[in-house]
Tab-separated table of C-alpha atoms and ligand atoms in Angstrom:
chain	number	residue	atom	x	y	z
A	40	MET	CA	93.842	153.247	96.215
A	41	LYS	CA	90.880	151.028	97.143
A	42	SER	CA	91.319	147.989	99.332
A	43	ASN	CA	90.399	144.650	97.766
A	44	ALA	CA	88.640	143.658	100.937
A	45	ILE	CA	85.993	146.362	100.810
A	46	LEU	CA	82.394	145.737	99.834
A	47	LYS	CA	81.877	146.167	96.121
A	48	GLY	CA	79.130	146.094	93.520
A	49	CYS	CA	75.379	146.560	93.738
A	50	VAL	CA	74.917	143.216	95.459
A	51	GLY	CA	77.470	144.091	98.111
A	52	VAL	CA	79.635	140.974	97.750
A	53	ALA	CA	82.852	141.168	99.746
A	54	VAL	CA	85.914	140.627	97.565
A	55	LYS	CA	88.306	138.342	99.421
A	56	LYS	CA	91.964	139.342	99.623
A	57	ASP	CA	92.959	136.111	97.896
A	58	ALA	CA	90.278	136.279	95.169
A	59	PRO	CA	91.690	135.304	91.749
A	60	ARG	CA	92.795	138.384	89.891
A	61	ILE	CA	94.489	139.654	86.786
A	62	VAL	CA	97.387	142.032	87.361
A	63	VAL	CA	98.360	144.442	84.582
A	64	GLN	CA	101.354	146.719	84.437
A	65	GLY	CA	100.205	149.140	81.746
A	66	GLY	CA	101.953	151.599	79.499
A	67	GLY	CA	103.769	149.252	77.110
A	68	ARG	CA	103.166	148.962	73.359
A	69	LEU	CA	101.758	145.636	72.123
A	70	ALA	CA	103.083	144.056	68.932
A	71	GLY	CA	102.915	140.597	67.397
A	72	GLU	CA	100.394	138.112	66.100
A	73	LEU	CA	97.581	136.091	67.599
A	74	SER	CA	95.195	133.419	66.439
A	75	VAL	CA	91.554	133.977	67.355
A	76	GLN	CA	89.709	131.295	69.354
A	77	GLY	CA	86.413	129.690	68.322
A	78	ALA	CA	83.265	131.683	69.003
A	79	LYS	CA	81.580	131.344	72.394
A	80	ASN	CA	78.255	132.380	70.905
A	81	SER	CA	78.540	129.594	68.324
A	82	ILE	CA	79.773	126.760	70.488
A	83	LEU	CA	76.894	127.062	72.965
A	84	PRO	CA	74.055	126.640	70.417
A	85	LEU	CA	76.135	124.041	68.547
A	86	LEU	CA	76.564	121.944	71.685
A	87	SER	CA	72.864	122.216	72.405
A	88	ALA	CA	72.113	121.238	68.771
A	89	THR	CA	73.921	117.916	69.283
A	90	VAL	CA	70.995	116.878	71.518
A	91	LEU	CA	68.971	116.552	68.294
A	92	CYS	CA	71.483	114.224	66.646
A	93	GLN	CA	70.959	110.503	66.916
A	94	GLY	CA	74.657	109.853	66.447
A	95	GLU	CA	78.094	111.203	67.237
A	96	SER	CA	79.202	114.769	66.467
A	97	VAL	CA	82.671	116.263	66.610
A	98	LEU	CA	83.078	120.024	67.032
A	99	HIS	CA	86.553	121.395	66.281
A	100	ASN	CA	88.013	124.764	67.316
A	101	CYS	CA	86.074	124.685	70.604
A	102	PRO	CA	87.303	127.379	72.946
A	103	ASN	CA	88.168	126.314	76.473
A	104	LEU	CA	85.702	128.406	78.455
A	105	SER	CA	83.745	128.016	81.649
A	106	ASP	CA	80.533	128.487	79.609
A	107	SER	CA	81.414	125.682	77.174
A	108	ASP	CA	82.320	123.420	80.146
A	109	ALA	CA	78.904	124.149	81.644
A	110	ALA	CA	77.229	123.269	78.320
A	111	CYS	CA	79.136	119.947	78.278
A	112	ARG	CA	77.969	119.232	81.823
A	113	ILE	CA	74.366	119.890	80.762
A	114	LEU	CA	74.817	117.432	77.872
A	115	ASN	CA	76.194	114.743	80.184
A	116	CYS	CA	73.349	115.348	82.568
A	117	LEU	CA	70.854	114.777	79.746
A	118	GLY	CA	72.462	111.406	79.032
A	119	CYS	CA	74.695	112.382	76.100
A	120	LYS	CA	78.382	111.521	76.331
A	121	CYS	CA	80.421	114.672	75.909
A	122	VAL	CA	84.226	114.473	75.916
A	123	ARG	CA	86.823	117.172	75.219
A	124	GLU	CA	90.240	116.396	73.758
A	125	ALA	CA	92.305	119.549	73.243
A	126	ASN	CA	90.092	121.801	71.103
A	127	ALA	CA	87.760	119.078	69.849
A	128	VAL	CA	84.576	118.138	71.661
A	129	THR	CA	82.875	114.859	70.794
A	130	VAL	CA	79.234	114.386	71.701
A	131	ASP	CA	77.527	111.030	71.436
A	132	SER	CA	73.788	111.765	71.591
A	133	ARG	CA	72.473	108.342	70.648
A	134	GLU	CA	70.738	108.265	74.012
A	135	VAL	CA	68.983	111.222	75.590
A	136	LEU	CA	67.651	109.937	78.894
A	137	ASN	CA	66.639	113.104	80.712
A	138	THR	CA	64.517	116.030	79.708
A	139	ASP	CA	65.206	118.281	82.701
A	140	VAL	CA	68.157	120.628	83.120
A	141	PRO	CA	69.095	120.953	86.819
A	142	LYS	CA	68.692	124.398	88.309
A	143	ASP	CA	72.371	124.817	89.242
A	144	LEU	CA	73.529	124.079	85.712
A	145	MET	CA	70.952	126.460	84.247
A	146	ARG	CA	72.286	129.205	86.489
A	147	GLU	CA	75.925	128.440	85.653
A	148	MET	CA	75.519	129.291	81.997
A	149	ARG	CA	73.436	132.357	81.263
A	150	SER	CA	72.565	131.269	77.752
A	151	SER	CA	71.401	127.787	78.834
A	152	ILE	CA	67.931	128.692	77.538
A	153	VAL	CA	69.232	127.631	74.111
A	154	PHE	CA	68.852	124.010	75.297
A	155	LEU	CA	65.071	124.461	75.380
A	156	GLY	CA	64.448	124.164	71.618
A	157	ALA	CA	66.896	121.269	71.236
A	158	ILE	CA	65.541	119.159	74.113
A	159	LEU	CA	61.968	119.781	72.952
A	160	GLY	CA	62.904	118.864	69.382
A	161	ARG	CA	64.365	115.549	70.536
A	162	THR	CA	62.033	114.490	73.369
A	163	LYS	CA	58.926	116.708	73.021
A	164	GLN	CA	59.206	117.683	76.664
A	165	CYS	CA	61.529	119.712	78.849
A	166	ARG	CA	61.696	121.224	82.321
A	167	LEU	CA	64.151	123.940	83.169
A	168	THR	CA	64.413	127.000	85.340
A	169	PHE	CA	63.374	130.358	84.018
A	170	PRO	CA	66.696	132.057	83.229
A	171	GLY	CA	65.729	135.296	84.995
A	172	GLY	CA	67.732	138.520	84.993
A	173	CYS	CA	71.467	138.879	84.592
A	174	GLU	CA	74.148	141.503	84.688
A	175	LEU	CA	72.952	143.139	81.456
A	176	GLY	CA	69.537	143.824	82.934
A	177	PRO	CA	66.470	141.604	82.547
A	178	ARG	CA	66.729	139.150	79.671
A	179	PRO	CA	63.163	138.232	78.783
A	180	ILE	CA	62.303	135.086	76.814
A	181	ASP	CA	58.802	136.088	75.748
A	182	LEU	CA	59.720	135.734	72.048
A	183	HIS	CA	61.065	132.195	72.587
A	184	VAL	CA	57.894	131.203	74.451
A	185	MET	CA	55.530	132.829	71.943
A	186	ALA	CA	57.215	131.039	69.024
A	187	LEU	CA	57.329	127.610	70.663
A	188	ARG	CA	53.651	127.896	71.618
A	189	LYS	CA	52.834	128.606	67.948
A	190	MET	CA	54.644	125.368	67.139
A	191	GLY	CA	52.365	123.365	69.421
A	192	VAL	CA	54.380	123.383	72.645
A	193	ASN	CA	52.492	123.815	75.936
A	194	ILE	CA	54.544	125.995	78.256
A	195	GLU	CA	53.665	126.667	81.856
A	196	GLU	CA	55.585	128.672	84.402
A	197	GLU	CA	55.534	127.266	87.897
A	198	GLY	CA	57.683	128.386	90.816
A	199	GLY	CA	60.523	129.637	88.622
A	200	PHE	CA	60.358	126.561	86.350
A	201	LEU	CA	59.258	126.284	82.751
A	202	ASN	CA	57.319	123.059	82.197
A	203	CYS	CA	57.101	122.343	78.487
A	204	ASN	CA	55.603	119.501	76.503
A	205	ALA	CA	54.174	118.791	73.083
A	206	PRO	CA	52.189	115.549	73.422
A	207	LYS	CA	50.911	115.822	69.854
A	208	GLY	CA	54.372	116.658	68.488
A	209	ILE	CA	55.863	119.937	67.294
A	210	HIS	CA	54.648	121.429	64.032
A	211	GLY	CA	55.961	124.080	61.689
A	212	ALA	CA	54.618	127.647	61.925
A	213	TYR	CA	54.978	131.125	60.487
A	214	ILE	CA	56.771	133.213	63.109
A	215	SER	CA	57.384	136.919	62.817
A	216	LEU	CA	59.712	138.147	65.561
A	217	ALA	CA	59.113	141.586	67.042
A	218	LEU	CA	62.920	141.823	67.507
A	219	PRO	CA	65.662	139.891	65.705
A	220	SER	CA	66.545	138.014	68.900
A	221	VAL	CA	69.584	135.756	68.538
A	222	GLY	CA	68.485	133.299	71.231
A	223	ALA	CA	64.873	133.134	70.015
A	224	THR	CA	65.996	132.533	66.417
A	225	GLU	CA	68.266	129.700	67.625
A	226	ASN	CA	65.570	128.096	69.766
A	227	ILE	CA	63.038	128.226	66.916
A	228	ILE	CA	65.512	126.653	64.477
A	229	LEU	CA	66.357	123.921	66.997
A	230	ALA	CA	62.701	123.099	67.651
A	231	ALA	CA	61.798	123.301	63.943
A	232	VAL	CA	64.406	121.033	62.330
A	233	THR	CA	62.581	117.833	63.324
A	234	ALA	CA	59.076	119.344	63.510
A	235	LYS	CA	56.246	118.279	61.200
A	236	GLY	CA	56.031	120.681	58.262
A	237	THR	CA	57.738	123.946	57.459
A	238	THR	CA	58.635	126.842	59.745
A	239	GLU	CA	59.317	130.333	58.467
A	240	ILE	CA	60.991	132.932	60.686
A	241	GLN	CA	60.573	136.563	59.693
A	242	ASN	CA	62.855	139.233	61.181
A	243	ALA	CA	65.273	136.465	62.158
A	244	ALA	CA	68.630	137.377	63.699
A	245	ARG	CA	71.346	137.563	61.031
A	246	GLU	CA	74.427	136.982	63.200
A	247	PRO	CA	77.245	134.775	61.808
A	248	GLU	CA	76.599	132.366	64.697
A	249	ILE	CA	73.118	131.675	63.269
A	250	ILE	CA	74.730	130.715	59.953
A	251	ASP	CA	77.188	128.461	61.796
A	252	LEU	CA	74.344	126.707	63.607
A	253	ALA	CA	72.386	126.208	60.370
A	254	GLU	CA	75.476	124.861	58.570
A	255	PHE	CA	76.105	122.308	61.303
A	256	LEU	CA	72.461	121.220	61.407
A	257	ASN	CA	72.327	120.911	57.593
A	258	LYS	CA	75.407	118.643	57.752
A	259	CYS	CA	73.408	116.520	60.205
A	260	GLY	CA	70.530	116.221	57.722
A	261	ALA	CA	68.415	119.316	58.474
A	262	LYS	CA	66.858	121.436	55.708
A	263	ILE	CA	67.440	125.075	56.647
A	264	SER	CA	67.705	127.885	54.127
A	265	GLY	CA	68.138	131.633	54.458
A	266	ALA	CA	70.356	131.666	57.577
A	267	GLY	CA	72.165	135.008	57.660
A	268	THR	CA	69.150	136.800	56.175
A	269	GLY	CA	66.007	138.086	57.859
A	270	THR	CA	63.940	135.161	56.526
A	271	ILE	CA	64.840	131.632	57.537
A	272	VAL	CA	62.886	128.625	56.291
A	273	ILE	CA	63.166	125.260	58.023
A	274	GLU	CA	61.621	122.177	56.464
A	275	GLY	CA	61.168	119.586	59.175
A	276	VAL	CA	62.919	116.223	58.692
A	277	GLU	CA	62.316	112.904	60.437
A	278	LYS	CA	65.636	112.685	62.255
A	279	LEU	CA	69.199	113.983	62.365
A	280	GLY	CA	72.503	112.128	62.483
A	281	GLY	CA	75.799	113.461	63.830
A	282	ALA	CA	78.373	115.502	61.892
A	283	GLU	CA	81.851	116.981	62.104
A	284	HIS	CA	82.105	120.760	62.157
A	285	THR	CA	84.618	123.538	62.821
A	286	VAL	CA	83.353	126.419	64.961
A	287	ILE	CA	83.746	129.900	63.417
A	288	ALA	CA	86.184	132.412	64.919
A	289	ASP	CA	85.014	134.634	67.748
A	290	ARG	CA	84.408	138.088	66.255
A	291	ILE	CA	84.095	139.711	69.690
A	292	VAL	CA	87.399	138.261	70.881
A	293	ALA	CA	88.929	139.540	67.618
A	294	ALA	CA	87.509	143.004	68.359
A	295	THR	CA	88.918	142.819	71.893
A	296	TYR	CA	92.483	142.096	70.765
A	297	LEU	CA	92.243	144.831	68.113
A	298	CYS	CA	91.169	147.282	70.857
A	299	CYS	CA	94.081	146.104	73.042
A	300	ALA	CA	96.533	146.771	70.210
A	301	ALA	CA	94.971	150.163	69.421
A	302	ILE	CA	94.870	151.381	73.018
A	303	THR	CA	98.626	150.755	73.367
A	304	ARG	CA	99.163	152.387	69.957
A	305	GLY	CA	100.616	149.079	68.897
A	306	GLU	CA	100.365	146.740	65.917
A	307	LEU	CA	98.887	143.289	65.588
A	308	ILE	CA	98.246	140.563	63.057
A	309	LEU	CA	95.124	138.590	63.855
A	310	LYS	CA	94.897	135.162	62.254
A	311	ASN	CA	91.972	132.776	61.896
A	312	VAL	CA	89.343	135.490	61.811
A	313	ASP	CA	86.637	136.211	59.244
A	314	PHE	CA	86.930	139.975	58.801
A	315	ARG	CA	83.495	140.103	57.130
A	316	HIS	CA	82.029	139.259	60.530
A	317	ILE	CA	83.388	142.508	61.962
A	318	SER	CA	82.701	144.757	59.005
A	319	ALA	CA	80.924	147.294	61.260
A	320	ILE	CA	83.949	147.510	63.567
A	321	LEU	CA	86.886	147.885	61.201
A	322	PRO	CA	85.829	151.301	59.776
A	323	VAL	CA	85.625	152.671	63.336
A	324	PHE	CA	89.313	151.873	63.857
A	325	GLU	CA	90.066	153.623	60.559
A	326	GLN	CA	88.055	156.676	61.636
A	327	MET	CA	90.240	156.821	64.751
A	328	GLY	CA	93.395	156.866	62.659
A	329	CYS	CA	94.436	153.204	62.709
A	330	SER	CA	95.645	151.503	59.540
A	331	ILE	CA	93.742	148.312	58.852
A	332	TYR	CA	94.564	145.727	56.206
A	333	THR	CA	92.616	142.533	55.603
A	334	TYR	CA	94.156	139.713	53.601
A	335	ASN	CA	94.144	135.988	52.803
A	336	ASP	CA	90.437	135.938	53.682
A	337	ASN	CA	91.180	135.295	57.354
A	338	GLN	CA	93.764	137.804	58.591
A	339	ILE	CA	93.656	141.379	59.817
A	340	TYR	CA	96.575	143.726	60.403
A	341	ILE	CA	96.125	146.808	62.570
A	342	ASN	CA	98.666	149.555	63.191
A	343	ALA	CA	97.640	152.396	65.488
A	344	ALA	CA	99.003	155.912	65.050
A	345	LYS	CA	100.414	157.614	68.161
A	346	GLN	CA	97.613	160.164	68.174
A	347	LEU	CA	94.172	158.626	67.669
A	348	HIS	CA	90.919	160.579	67.308
A	349	ALA	CA	87.482	159.968	68.784
A	350	PRO	CA	85.078	158.468	66.210
A	351	TYR	CA	82.260	160.797	67.449
A	352	LYS	CA	79.371	158.352	67.773
A	353	ILE	CA	79.023	154.580	68.180
A	354	THR	CA	75.495	153.149	68.138
A	355	THR	CA	75.047	149.468	68.820
A	356	SER	CA	72.540	147.480	66.802
A	357	ALA	CA	71.740	143.952	65.672
A	358	HIS	CA	74.086	142.348	63.124
A	359	PRO	CA	75.363	143.598	60.708
A	360	GLY	CA	75.423	146.747	62.875
A	361	PHE	CA	77.978	147.586	65.554
A	362	PRO	CA	77.797	144.715	68.105
A	363	THR	CA	76.704	145.523	71.622
A	364	ASP	CA	79.283	142.992	72.848
A	365	ALA	CA	82.130	145.148	71.480
A	366	GLN	CA	80.854	148.378	73.041
A	367	PRO	CA	82.650	148.031	76.432
A	368	MET	CA	86.125	147.519	74.913
A	369	PHE	CA	85.551	150.438	72.551
A	370	MET	CA	84.546	152.562	75.524
A	371	ALA	CA	87.881	151.738	77.170
A	372	LEU	CA	89.664	152.720	73.955
A	373	ALA	CA	87.574	155.902	73.524
A	374	SER	CA	88.675	156.999	77.007
A	375	THR	CA	92.181	157.496	75.611
A	376	LEU	CA	91.356	159.212	72.294
A	377	LYS	CA	91.566	162.890	71.422
A	378	GLY	CA	87.999	164.209	71.499
A	379	THR	CA	84.594	163.026	72.619
A	380	THR	CA	82.803	159.801	71.715
A	381	VAL	CA	79.094	159.270	72.257
A	382	PHE	CA	77.907	155.696	72.801
A	383	VAL	CA	74.266	154.816	72.220
A	384	GLU	CA	73.335	151.337	73.455
A	385	THR	CA	70.194	150.089	71.720
A	386	ILE	CA	70.230	146.384	72.624
A	387	PHE	CA	70.485	145.993	76.403
A	388	ASP	CA	69.602	148.020	79.492
A	389	ASN	CA	72.352	148.283	82.050
A	390	ARG	CA	75.225	147.752	79.641
A	391	PHE	CA	77.451	150.560	80.915
A	392	ARG	CA	78.448	149.067	84.272
A	393	HIS	CA	82.106	149.059	83.228
A	394	ALA	CA	81.937	152.895	82.988
A	395	GLN	CA	82.053	153.180	86.756
A	396	GLU	CA	85.212	151.033	86.951
A	397	LEU	CA	86.841	152.848	84.016
A	398	ARG	CA	86.316	156.075	85.970
A	399	GLN	CA	88.480	154.606	88.757
A	400	LEU	CA	91.341	154.722	86.263
A	401	GLY	CA	90.626	158.382	85.535
A	402	ALA	CA	88.377	157.986	82.483
A	403	LYS	CA	85.869	160.802	81.944
A	404	ILE	CA	82.564	159.125	81.243
A	405	SER	CA	79.060	160.322	81.946
A	406	VAL	CA	76.115	157.992	81.586
A	407	ASN	CA	72.491	158.842	81.087
A	408	ASP	CA	70.255	155.819	80.607
A	409	ARG	CA	71.353	154.260	77.292
A	410	VAL	CA	73.755	157.057	76.289
A	411	ALA	CA	77.338	157.428	77.502
A	412	VAL	CA	79.588	160.373	76.691
A	413	VAL	CA	83.321	159.700	76.838
A	414	GLU	CA	85.804	162.545	76.828
A	415	GLY	CA	89.267	161.261	75.997
A	416	VAL	CA	92.075	161.857	78.508
A	417	GLU	CA	95.830	161.698	78.058
A	418	ARG	CA	96.542	159.457	81.028
A	419	LEU	CA	94.847	156.704	82.946
A	420	ILE	CA	96.322	155.554	86.247
A	421	GLY	CA	96.241	151.955	87.482
A	422	ALA	CA	93.681	151.019	90.159
A	423	ASP	CA	91.967	148.030	91.785
A	424	LEU	CA	88.990	147.124	89.612
A	425	GLU	CA	86.229	144.584	89.584
A	426	ALA	CA	84.749	142.963	86.489
A	427	THR	CA	80.973	142.684	86.778
A	428	ASP	CA	80.251	141.068	83.418
A	429	LEU	CA	82.103	139.337	80.611
A	430	ARG	CA	82.733	142.140	78.103
A	431	GLY	CA	82.856	144.780	80.822
A	432	GLY	CA	85.717	142.718	82.291
A	433	ALA	CA	87.489	142.650	78.933
A	434	ALA	CA	87.102	146.436	78.792
A	435	LEU	CA	88.918	146.751	82.127
A	436	VAL	CA	91.813	144.624	80.851
A	437	THR	CA	91.941	146.794	77.720
A	438	ALA	CA	92.046	150.042	79.703
A	439	ALA	CA	94.589	148.671	82.192
A	440	LEU	CA	97.013	148.043	79.310
A	441	PHE	CA	97.096	151.815	78.699
A	442	ALA	CA	97.108	152.931	82.337
A	443	ASP	CA	100.320	153.943	84.059
A	444	LYS	CA	101.290	151.817	87.058
A	445	THR	CA	99.609	148.585	88.095
A	446	SER	CA	95.928	147.610	87.922
A	447	THR	CA	94.367	144.547	89.498
A	448	ILE	CA	91.108	143.124	88.231
A	449	THR	CA	88.957	140.789	90.304
A	450	GLY	CA	85.727	139.096	89.197
A	451	ILE	CA	87.752	137.286	86.537
A	452	SER	CA	85.320	134.351	86.401
A	453	HIS	CA	83.197	136.666	84.246
A	454	ILE	CA	86.081	137.036	81.793
A	455	GLU	CA	86.747	133.272	81.769
A	456	ARG	CA	83.204	132.705	80.508
A	457	GLY	CA	84.227	134.024	77.106
A	458	TYR	CA	88.019	134.304	76.733
A	459	ASP	CA	90.275	131.302	76.286
A	460	ASP	CA	93.522	132.355	77.990
A	461	ILE	CA	93.327	136.130	77.565
A	462	VAL	CA	96.336	136.518	79.867
A	463	GLY	CA	98.568	134.116	77.907
A	464	ASN	CA	97.522	135.673	74.604
A	465	LEU	CA	98.259	139.217	75.719
A	466	GLN	CA	101.609	138.074	77.156
A	467	LYS	CA	102.478	136.683	73.700
A	468	ILE	CA	102.196	140.166	72.205
A	469	GLY	CA	104.195	141.864	74.915
A	470	ALA	CA	101.712	142.784	77.641
A	471	LYS	CA	102.922	142.792	81.225
A	472	ILE	CA	99.978	140.851	82.535
A	473	SER	CA	99.606	137.890	84.872
A	474	SER	CA	96.872	136.117	86.824
A	475	ASN	CA	96.752	134.326	90.135
B	695	UD1	C1	73.011	136.961	72.223
B	695	UD1	C2	74.472	136.806	72.604
B	695	UD1	C3	74.976	138.027	73.362
B	695	UD1	C4	74.698	139.288	72.555
B	695	UD1	C5	73.232	139.359	72.139
B	695	UD1	C6	72.920	140.521	71.211
B	695	UD1	C7	74.727	134.426	72.866
B	695	UD1	C8	75.018	133.300	73.784
B	695	UD1	N1	74.617	135.629	73.420
B	695	UD1	O1	72.277	137.061	73.456
B	695	UD1	O2	76.377	137.879	73.570
B	695	UD1	O3	74.998	140.404	73.354
B	695	UD1	O4	72.854	138.149	71.443
B	695	UD1	O5	73.738	140.485	70.096
B	695	UD1	O6	74.658	134.272	71.658
B	695	UD1	N2	64.576	140.131	73.906
B	695	UD1	C9	63.251	140.222	74.271
B	695	UD1	N3	62.526	139.060	74.339
B	695	UD1	C10	63.070	137.855	74.059
B	695	UD1	C11	64.421	137.779	73.661
B	695	UD1	C12	65.155	138.945	73.599
B	695	UD1	O7	62.730	141.292	74.543
B	695	UD1	O8	62.348	136.843	74.127
B	695	UD1	C13	65.385	141.376	73.839
B	695	UD1	C14	66.520	141.353	74.867
B	695	UD1	O9	66.085	141.811	76.121
B	695	UD1	C15	67.518	142.282	74.226
B	695	UD1	C16	67.336	142.038	72.729
B	695	UD1	O10	66.057	141.420	72.598
B	695	UD1	O11	67.173	143.617	74.536
B	695	UD1	C17	68.395	141.172	72.108
B	695	UD1	O12	68.459	139.951	72.788
B	695	UD1	P1	68.924	138.605	72.087
B	695	UD1	O13	69.275	138.882	70.662
B	695	UD1	O14	67.894	137.568	72.359
B	695	UD1	O15	70.246	138.273	72.877
B	695	UD1	P2	70.693	136.897	73.464
B	695	UD1	O16	70.326	135.788	72.529
B	695	UD1	O17	70.295	136.794	74.882
């Protein structure tokens, strides 16, 4: 067994003996019901959208995450007043005093680039750090920059900073995206809602979180149509007020808990989830041999057979395809299935880092560039593991639930970016899991 004090990871960071960790005693069958938290990938653009509102907004069903805390800190830094009470976050954006996002806060939240369009829309200028690379490989923002320039924004890069301004105002434009980038689509919408004239986005991202953003903005007075399709049209309006809105359920968290139930050959009722948002995922569970029932519009029941079969091939793609964010948890599950599963990752480079940690448990995974081949094994054995990214971390928790003996997972700050109390939720359905 590895020592927790050894050097780990490509950056060679020493893991301290007392580093926070999740401890899992695997091998038990999970059963019960859980309610799914609000979506991380919705709350971040929604919080940034409040910058555009000359009034007060209330967002309900806000998950308690380190990423949403960081977004609230950015809002406060800009001069908005952002307060959380239980799962509701109230943002008073009557006054936006600053146009710069401090470097430390930009770094804290990887998707902070989504503030760019909103700050520009409200103040016509913005200075923030270039987001740079991250654990999923380089995350370029060329599409964001190209689109904003078409809308009249001057953007200059200087010493790691993006200096942006639109002295003559922002105007509508026809923008055809080379890729249906989620972040670029969000930034264009945010910059376009109060721009002069009409903006049309072709090859827009179609994720449910884009629809959620458009619905909130329309409640605030925006005129956005076509969200959820490849063509989005935004008619600029003079100004936006605030609105009250409930964040949609997190489809990736839903997929995670379904994988946790399936890997323990257990059964689970998931509540507060829109099963249409995971329509590419549910058939994969059925192919494996799980029974899936959807009912009451917002509930899913899964029951896993004792012997599950490999689904052969999982290829990630933009929505409505199989989400790249669910790939790591499915890889954990595939490690325990009868047969071989091939994963093809088409969205990000470097999205198989969890494979190396899963191998520590005894998983048989070979990786070649963007293809991973997983040969199912009958047993995994607990080990000391380190999460190196958010969903990769969730994959380790998933696999540890199946593994005999005890696993410890460090690097849990990655997991806390996207899961609101994963430990407490898994305990509720019978997992022997704790954190310290
Ligand atoms: C969002 C999600 C993330 C999810 C991803 C893909 C949030 C906060 N994050 O990330 O969880 O994994 O969508 O579903 O919502 N690209 C470019 N140039 C750009 C922008 C993107 O080449 O200007 C490329 C990226 O490198 C990547 C692909 O497009 O290969 C998809 O990226 P994008 O859809 O922009 O993902 P994010 O918005 O960063």
